[in-house]
Short mmCIF file of N, CA and C in Angstrom, two decimals:
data_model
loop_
_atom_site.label_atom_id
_atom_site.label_comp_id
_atom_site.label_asym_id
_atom_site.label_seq_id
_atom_site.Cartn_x
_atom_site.Cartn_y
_atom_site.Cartn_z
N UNK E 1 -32.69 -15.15 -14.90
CA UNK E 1 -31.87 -14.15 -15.53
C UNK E 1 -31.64 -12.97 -14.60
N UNK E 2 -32.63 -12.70 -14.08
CA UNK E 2 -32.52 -11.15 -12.88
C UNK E 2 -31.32 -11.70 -11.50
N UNK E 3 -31.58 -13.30 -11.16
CA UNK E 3 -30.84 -13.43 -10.20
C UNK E 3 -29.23 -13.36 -10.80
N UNK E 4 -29.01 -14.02 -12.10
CA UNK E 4 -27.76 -13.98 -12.62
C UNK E 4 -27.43 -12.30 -12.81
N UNK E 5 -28.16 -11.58 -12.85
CA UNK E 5 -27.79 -9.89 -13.32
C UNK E 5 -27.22 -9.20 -11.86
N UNK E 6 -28.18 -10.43 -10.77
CA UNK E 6 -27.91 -9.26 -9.57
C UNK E 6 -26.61 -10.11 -8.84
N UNK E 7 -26.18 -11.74 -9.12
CA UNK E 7 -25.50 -12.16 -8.52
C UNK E 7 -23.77 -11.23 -9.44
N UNK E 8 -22.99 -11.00 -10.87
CA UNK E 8 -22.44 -10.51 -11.28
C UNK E 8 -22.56 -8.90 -10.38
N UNK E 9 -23.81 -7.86 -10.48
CA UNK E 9 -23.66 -6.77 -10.08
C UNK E 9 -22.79 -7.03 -8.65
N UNK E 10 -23.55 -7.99 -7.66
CA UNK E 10 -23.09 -8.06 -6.61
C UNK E 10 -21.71 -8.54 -5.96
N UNK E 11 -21.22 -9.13 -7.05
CA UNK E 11 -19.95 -9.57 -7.67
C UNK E 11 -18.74 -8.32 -7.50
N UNK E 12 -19.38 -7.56 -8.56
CA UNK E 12 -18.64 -6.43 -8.72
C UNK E 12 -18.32 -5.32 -7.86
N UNK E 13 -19.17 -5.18 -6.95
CA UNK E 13 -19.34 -4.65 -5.51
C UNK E 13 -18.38 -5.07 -5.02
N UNK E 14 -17.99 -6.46 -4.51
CA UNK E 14 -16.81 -6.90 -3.65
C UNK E 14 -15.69 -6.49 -4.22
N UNK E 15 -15.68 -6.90 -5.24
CA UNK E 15 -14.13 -6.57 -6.12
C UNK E 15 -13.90 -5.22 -5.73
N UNK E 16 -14.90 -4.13 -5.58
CA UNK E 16 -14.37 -2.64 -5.56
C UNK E 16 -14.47 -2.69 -3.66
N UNK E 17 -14.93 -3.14 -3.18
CA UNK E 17 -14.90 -3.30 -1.52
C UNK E 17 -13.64 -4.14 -1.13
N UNK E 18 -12.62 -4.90 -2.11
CA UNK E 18 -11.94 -5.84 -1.47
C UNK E 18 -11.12 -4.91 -0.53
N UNK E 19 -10.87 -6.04 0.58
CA UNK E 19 -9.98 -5.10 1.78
C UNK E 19 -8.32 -5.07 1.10
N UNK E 20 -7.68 -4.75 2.29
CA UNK E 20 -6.13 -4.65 1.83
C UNK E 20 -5.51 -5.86 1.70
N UNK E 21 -5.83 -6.64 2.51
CA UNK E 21 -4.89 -8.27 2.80
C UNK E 21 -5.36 -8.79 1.06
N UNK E 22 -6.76 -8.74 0.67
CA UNK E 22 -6.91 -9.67 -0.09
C UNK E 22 -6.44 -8.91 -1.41
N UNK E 23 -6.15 -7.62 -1.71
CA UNK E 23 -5.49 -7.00 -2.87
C UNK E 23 -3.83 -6.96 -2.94
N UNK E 24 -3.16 -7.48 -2.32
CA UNK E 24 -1.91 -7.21 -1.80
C UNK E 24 -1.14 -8.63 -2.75
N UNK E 25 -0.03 -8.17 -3.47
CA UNK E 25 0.23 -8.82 -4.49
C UNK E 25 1.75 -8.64 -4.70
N UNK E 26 3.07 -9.62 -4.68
CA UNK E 26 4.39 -9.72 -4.84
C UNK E 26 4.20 -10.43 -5.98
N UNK E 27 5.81 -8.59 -6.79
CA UNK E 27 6.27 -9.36 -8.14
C UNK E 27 7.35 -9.18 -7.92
N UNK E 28 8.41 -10.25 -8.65
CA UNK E 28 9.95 -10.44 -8.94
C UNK E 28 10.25 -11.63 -8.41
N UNK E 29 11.60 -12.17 -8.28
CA UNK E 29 11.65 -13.44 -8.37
C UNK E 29 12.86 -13.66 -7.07
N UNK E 30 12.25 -13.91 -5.79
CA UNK E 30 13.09 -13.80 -4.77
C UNK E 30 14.68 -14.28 -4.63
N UNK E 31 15.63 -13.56 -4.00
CA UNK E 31 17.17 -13.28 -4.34
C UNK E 31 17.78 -12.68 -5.29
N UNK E 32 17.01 -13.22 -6.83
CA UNK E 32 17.69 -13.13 -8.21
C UNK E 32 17.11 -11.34 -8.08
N UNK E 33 15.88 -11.24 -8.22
CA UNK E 33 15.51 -9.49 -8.62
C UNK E 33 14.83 -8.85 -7.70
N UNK E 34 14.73 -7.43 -7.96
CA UNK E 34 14.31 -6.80 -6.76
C UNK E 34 12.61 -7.26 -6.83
N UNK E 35 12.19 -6.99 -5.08
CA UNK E 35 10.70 -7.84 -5.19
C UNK E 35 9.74 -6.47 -4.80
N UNK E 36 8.94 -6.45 -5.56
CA UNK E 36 7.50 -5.33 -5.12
C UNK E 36 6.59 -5.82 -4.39
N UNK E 37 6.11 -5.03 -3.70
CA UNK E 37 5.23 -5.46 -2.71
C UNK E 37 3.48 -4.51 -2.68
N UNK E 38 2.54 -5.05 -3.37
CA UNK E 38 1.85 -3.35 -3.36
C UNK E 38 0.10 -4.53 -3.48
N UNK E 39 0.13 -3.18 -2.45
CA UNK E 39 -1.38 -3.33 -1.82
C UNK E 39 -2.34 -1.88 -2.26
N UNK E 40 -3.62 -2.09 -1.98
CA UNK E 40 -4.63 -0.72 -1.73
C UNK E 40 -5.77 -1.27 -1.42
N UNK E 41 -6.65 -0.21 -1.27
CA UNK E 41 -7.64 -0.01 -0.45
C UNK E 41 -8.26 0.99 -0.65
N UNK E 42 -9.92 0.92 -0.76
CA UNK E 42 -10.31 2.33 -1.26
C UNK E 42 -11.26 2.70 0.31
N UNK E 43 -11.42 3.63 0.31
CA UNK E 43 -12.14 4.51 1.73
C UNK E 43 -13.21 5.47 1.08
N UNK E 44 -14.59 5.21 1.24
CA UNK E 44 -15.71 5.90 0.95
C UNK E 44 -15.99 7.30 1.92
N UNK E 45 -16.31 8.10 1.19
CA UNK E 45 -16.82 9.30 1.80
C UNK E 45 -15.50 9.88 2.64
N UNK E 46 -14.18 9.76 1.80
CA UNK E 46 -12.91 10.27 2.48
C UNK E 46 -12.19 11.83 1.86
N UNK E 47 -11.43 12.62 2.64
CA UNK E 47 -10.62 13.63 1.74
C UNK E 47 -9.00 13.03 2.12
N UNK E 48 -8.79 12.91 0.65
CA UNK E 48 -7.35 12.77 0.72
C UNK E 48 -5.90 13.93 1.35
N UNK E 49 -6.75 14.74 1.52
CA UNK E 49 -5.66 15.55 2.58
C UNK E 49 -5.57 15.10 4.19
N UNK E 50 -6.49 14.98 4.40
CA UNK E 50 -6.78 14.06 5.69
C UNK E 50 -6.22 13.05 5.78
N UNK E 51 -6.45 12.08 4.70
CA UNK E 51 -5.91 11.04 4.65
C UNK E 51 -4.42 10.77 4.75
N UNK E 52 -4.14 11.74 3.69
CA UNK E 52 -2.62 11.75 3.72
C UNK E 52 -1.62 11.74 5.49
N UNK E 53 -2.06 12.99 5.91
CA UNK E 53 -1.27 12.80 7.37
C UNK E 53 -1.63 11.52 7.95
N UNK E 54 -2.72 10.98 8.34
CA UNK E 54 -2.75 9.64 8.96
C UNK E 54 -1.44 9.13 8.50
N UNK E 55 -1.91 8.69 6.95
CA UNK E 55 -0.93 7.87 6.37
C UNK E 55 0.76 8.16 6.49
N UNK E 56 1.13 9.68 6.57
CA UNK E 56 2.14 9.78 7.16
C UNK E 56 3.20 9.24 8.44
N UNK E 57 1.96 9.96 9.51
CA UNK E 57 1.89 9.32 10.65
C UNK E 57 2.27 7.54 11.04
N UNK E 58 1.26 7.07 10.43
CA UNK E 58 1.59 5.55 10.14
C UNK E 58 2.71 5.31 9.90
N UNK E 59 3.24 5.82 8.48
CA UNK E 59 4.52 5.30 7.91
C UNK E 59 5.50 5.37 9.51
N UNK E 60 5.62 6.85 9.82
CA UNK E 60 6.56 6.89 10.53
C UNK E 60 6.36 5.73 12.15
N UNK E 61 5.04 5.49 12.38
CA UNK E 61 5.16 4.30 13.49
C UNK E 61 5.64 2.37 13.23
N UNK E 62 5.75 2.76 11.57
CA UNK E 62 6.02 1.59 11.28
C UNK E 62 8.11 1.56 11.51
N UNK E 63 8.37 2.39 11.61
CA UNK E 63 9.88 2.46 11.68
C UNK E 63 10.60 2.78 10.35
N UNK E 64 9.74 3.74 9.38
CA UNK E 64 10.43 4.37 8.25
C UNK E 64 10.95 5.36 8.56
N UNK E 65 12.12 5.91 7.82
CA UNK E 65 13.09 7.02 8.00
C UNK E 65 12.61 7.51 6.72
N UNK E 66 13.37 8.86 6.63
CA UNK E 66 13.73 9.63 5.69
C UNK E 66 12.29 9.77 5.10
N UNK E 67 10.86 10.15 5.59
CA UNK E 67 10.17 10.36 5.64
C UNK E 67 9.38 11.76 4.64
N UNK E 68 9.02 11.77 3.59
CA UNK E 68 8.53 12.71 2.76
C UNK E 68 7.07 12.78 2.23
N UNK E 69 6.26 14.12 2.64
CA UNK E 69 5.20 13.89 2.29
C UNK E 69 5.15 15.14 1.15
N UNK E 70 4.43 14.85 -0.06
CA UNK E 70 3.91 15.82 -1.34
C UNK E 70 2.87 15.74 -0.98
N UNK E 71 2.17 16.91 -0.73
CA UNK E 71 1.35 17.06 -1.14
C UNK E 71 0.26 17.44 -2.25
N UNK E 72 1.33 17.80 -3.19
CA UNK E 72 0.70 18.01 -5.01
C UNK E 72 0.36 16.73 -5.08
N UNK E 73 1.23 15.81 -4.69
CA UNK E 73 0.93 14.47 -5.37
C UNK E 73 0.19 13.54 -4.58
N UNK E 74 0.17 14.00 -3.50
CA UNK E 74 -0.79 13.40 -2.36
C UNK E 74 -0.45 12.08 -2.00
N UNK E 75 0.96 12.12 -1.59
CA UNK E 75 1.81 10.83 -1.36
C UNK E 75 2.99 10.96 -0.55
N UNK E 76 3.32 9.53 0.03
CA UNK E 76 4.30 9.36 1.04
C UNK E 76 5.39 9.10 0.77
N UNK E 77 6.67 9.09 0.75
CA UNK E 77 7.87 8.22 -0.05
C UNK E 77 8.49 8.37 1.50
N UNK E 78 8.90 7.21 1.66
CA UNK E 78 9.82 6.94 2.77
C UNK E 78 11.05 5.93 2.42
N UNK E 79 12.13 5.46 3.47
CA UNK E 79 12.65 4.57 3.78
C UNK E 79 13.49 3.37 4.83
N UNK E 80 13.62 2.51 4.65
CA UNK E 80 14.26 1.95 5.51
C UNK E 80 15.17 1.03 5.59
N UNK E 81 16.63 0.76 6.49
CA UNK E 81 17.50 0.15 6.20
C UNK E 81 17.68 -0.72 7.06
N UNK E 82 17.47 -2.29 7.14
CA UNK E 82 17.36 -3.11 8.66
C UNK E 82 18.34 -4.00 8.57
N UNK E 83 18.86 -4.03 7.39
CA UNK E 83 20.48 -5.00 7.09
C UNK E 83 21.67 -4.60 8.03
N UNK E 84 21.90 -3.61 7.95
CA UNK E 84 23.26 -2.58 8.36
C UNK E 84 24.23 -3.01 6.93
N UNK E 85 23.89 -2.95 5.90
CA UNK E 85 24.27 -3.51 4.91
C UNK E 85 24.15 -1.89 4.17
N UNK E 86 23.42 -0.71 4.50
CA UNK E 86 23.38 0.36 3.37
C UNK E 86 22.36 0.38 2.70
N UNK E 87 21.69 -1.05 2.51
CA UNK E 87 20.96 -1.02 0.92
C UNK E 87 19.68 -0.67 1.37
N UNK E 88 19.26 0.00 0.92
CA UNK E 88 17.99 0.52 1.38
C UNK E 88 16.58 -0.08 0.76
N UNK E 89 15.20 -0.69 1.47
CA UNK E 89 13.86 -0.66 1.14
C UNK E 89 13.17 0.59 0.87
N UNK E 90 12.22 0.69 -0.11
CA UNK E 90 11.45 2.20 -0.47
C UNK E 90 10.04 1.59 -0.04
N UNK E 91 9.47 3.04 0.32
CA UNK E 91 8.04 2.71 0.51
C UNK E 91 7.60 4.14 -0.38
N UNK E 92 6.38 3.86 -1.30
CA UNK E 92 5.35 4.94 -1.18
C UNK E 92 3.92 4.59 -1.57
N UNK E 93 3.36 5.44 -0.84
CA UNK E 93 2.00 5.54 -0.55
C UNK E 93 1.02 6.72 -1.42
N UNK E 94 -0.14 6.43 -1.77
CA UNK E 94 -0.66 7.38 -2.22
C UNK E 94 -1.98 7.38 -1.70
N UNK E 95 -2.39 8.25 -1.83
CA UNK E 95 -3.93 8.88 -1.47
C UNK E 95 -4.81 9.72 -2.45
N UNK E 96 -5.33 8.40 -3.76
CA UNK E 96 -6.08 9.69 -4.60
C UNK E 96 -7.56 9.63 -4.20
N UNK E 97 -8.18 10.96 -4.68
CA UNK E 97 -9.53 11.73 -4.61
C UNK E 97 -10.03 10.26 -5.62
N UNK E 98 -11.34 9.66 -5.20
CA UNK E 98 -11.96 8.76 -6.25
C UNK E 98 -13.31 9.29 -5.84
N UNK E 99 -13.92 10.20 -6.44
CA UNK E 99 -15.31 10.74 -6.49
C UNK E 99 -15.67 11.12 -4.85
N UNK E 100 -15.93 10.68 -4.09
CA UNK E 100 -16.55 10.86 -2.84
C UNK E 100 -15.68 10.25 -2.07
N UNK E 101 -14.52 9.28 -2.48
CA UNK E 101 -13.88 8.70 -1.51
C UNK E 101 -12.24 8.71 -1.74
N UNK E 102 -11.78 7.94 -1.31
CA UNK E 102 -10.17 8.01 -1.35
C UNK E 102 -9.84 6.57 -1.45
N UNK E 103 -8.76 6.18 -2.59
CA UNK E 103 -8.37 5.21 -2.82
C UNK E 103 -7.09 4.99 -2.24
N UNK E 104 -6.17 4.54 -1.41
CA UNK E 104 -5.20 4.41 -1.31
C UNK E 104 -3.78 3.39 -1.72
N UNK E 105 -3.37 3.30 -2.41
CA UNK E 105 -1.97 2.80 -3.25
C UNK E 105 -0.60 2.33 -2.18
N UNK E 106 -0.30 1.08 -1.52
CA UNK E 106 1.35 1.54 -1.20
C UNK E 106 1.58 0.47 -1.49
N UNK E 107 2.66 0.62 -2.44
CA UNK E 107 4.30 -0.27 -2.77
C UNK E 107 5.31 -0.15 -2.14
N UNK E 108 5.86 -0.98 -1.58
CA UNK E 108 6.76 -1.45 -0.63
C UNK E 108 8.05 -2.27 -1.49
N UNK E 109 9.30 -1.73 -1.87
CA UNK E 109 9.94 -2.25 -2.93
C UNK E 109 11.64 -2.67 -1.76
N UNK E 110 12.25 -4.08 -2.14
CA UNK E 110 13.45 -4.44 -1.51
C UNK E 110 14.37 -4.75 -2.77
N UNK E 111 15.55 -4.64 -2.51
CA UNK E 111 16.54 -5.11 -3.55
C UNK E 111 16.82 -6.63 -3.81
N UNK E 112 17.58 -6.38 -4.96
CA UNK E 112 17.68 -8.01 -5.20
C UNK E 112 18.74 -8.84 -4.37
N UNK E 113 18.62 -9.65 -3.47
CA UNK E 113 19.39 -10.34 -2.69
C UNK E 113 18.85 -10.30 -1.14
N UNK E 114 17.99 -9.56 -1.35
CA UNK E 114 17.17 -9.16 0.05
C UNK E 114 15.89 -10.34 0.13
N UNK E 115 15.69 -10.53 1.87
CA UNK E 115 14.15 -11.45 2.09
C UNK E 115 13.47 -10.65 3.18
N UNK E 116 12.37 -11.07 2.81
CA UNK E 116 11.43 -10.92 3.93
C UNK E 116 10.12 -11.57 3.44
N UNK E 117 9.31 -12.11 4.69
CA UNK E 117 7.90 -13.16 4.48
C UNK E 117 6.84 -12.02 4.07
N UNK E 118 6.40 -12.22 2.84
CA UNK E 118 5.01 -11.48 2.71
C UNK E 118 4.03 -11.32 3.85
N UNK E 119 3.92 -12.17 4.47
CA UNK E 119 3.06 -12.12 5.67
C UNK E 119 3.37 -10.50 6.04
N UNK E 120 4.85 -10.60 6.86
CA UNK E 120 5.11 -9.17 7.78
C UNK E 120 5.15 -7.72 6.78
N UNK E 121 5.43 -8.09 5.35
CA UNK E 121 4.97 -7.24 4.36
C UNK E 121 3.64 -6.72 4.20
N UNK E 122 3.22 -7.86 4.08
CA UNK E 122 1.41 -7.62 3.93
C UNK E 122 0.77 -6.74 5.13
N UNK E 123 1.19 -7.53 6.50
CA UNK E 123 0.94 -6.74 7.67
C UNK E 123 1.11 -5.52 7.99
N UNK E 124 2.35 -5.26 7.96
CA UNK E 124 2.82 -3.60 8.09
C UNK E 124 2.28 -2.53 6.88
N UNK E 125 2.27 -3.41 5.60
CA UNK E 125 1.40 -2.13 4.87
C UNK E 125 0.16 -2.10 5.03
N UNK E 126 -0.67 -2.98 5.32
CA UNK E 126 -2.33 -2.85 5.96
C UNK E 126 -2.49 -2.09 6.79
N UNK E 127 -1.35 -2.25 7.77
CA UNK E 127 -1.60 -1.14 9.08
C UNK E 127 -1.77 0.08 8.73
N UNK E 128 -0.59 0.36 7.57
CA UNK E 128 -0.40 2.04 7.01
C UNK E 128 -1.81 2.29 6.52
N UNK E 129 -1.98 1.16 5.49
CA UNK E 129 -3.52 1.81 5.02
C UNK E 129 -4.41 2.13 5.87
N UNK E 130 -4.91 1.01 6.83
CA UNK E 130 -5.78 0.85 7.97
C UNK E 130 -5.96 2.30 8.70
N UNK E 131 -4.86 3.01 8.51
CA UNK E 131 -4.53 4.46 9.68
C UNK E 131 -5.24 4.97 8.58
N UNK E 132 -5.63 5.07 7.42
CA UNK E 132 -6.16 6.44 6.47
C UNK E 132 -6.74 7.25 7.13
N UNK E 133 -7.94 6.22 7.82
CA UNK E 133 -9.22 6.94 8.73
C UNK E 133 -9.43 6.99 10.16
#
């Protein structure tokens, strides 16, 4: 019974440790609707003001434009246009206070008729997170 109490506790540990690749999750239904793309990651013993510029920083080495940081809200909103088509991808990012550490949030959103491989999705927003610290 103690090993079943400590194998669940220890359970629950990972789930709150999972990295970015393995939380990273697409909804909508490719061509027909627009597709979301959203990952996080939490960072122990972090301040989200800190955090935030990294995460800025990042965005902008990933090749986002139009670049906005709140800081009330402790978040990134960017964008980017790689069609020459107009239609624009959104990104935003967040950085909340979670007791001693910092959780970080980014959704990565494309329109409907638009592709791209989760892989290079998944990749480029890990990186953003990855920069928190």
């Amino acid at each position: 019974m103690v090993m079943t109490a400590a194998l669940l506790l220890s359970g629950a540990g990972l789930a709150e440790a999972a990295s970015c690749e393995a939380n990273f999750k697409v909804s909508g239904v490719p061509m027909m609707t627009a597709l979301s793309y959203k990952t996080w990651q939490e960072f122990p013993k972090a301040k989200s003001a800190a955090v935030l510029k990294n995460l800025a920083q990042a965005v902008a080495a990933e090749g986002f434009s139009g670049i906005k940081v709140n800081k009330e809200l402790s978040s990134v909103d960017a964008f980017q246009e790689t069609t020459g088509s107009g239609r624009i991808q959104t990104l935003r990012v967040v950085a909340r206070q979670k007791g001693a550490g910092v959780r970080v949030d980014a959704v990565f959103d494309i329109q409907a008729g638009q592709l791209t491989t989760k892989e290079v999705v998944r990749t480029g927003l890990c990186n953003i997170i990855g920069s928190a610290l």
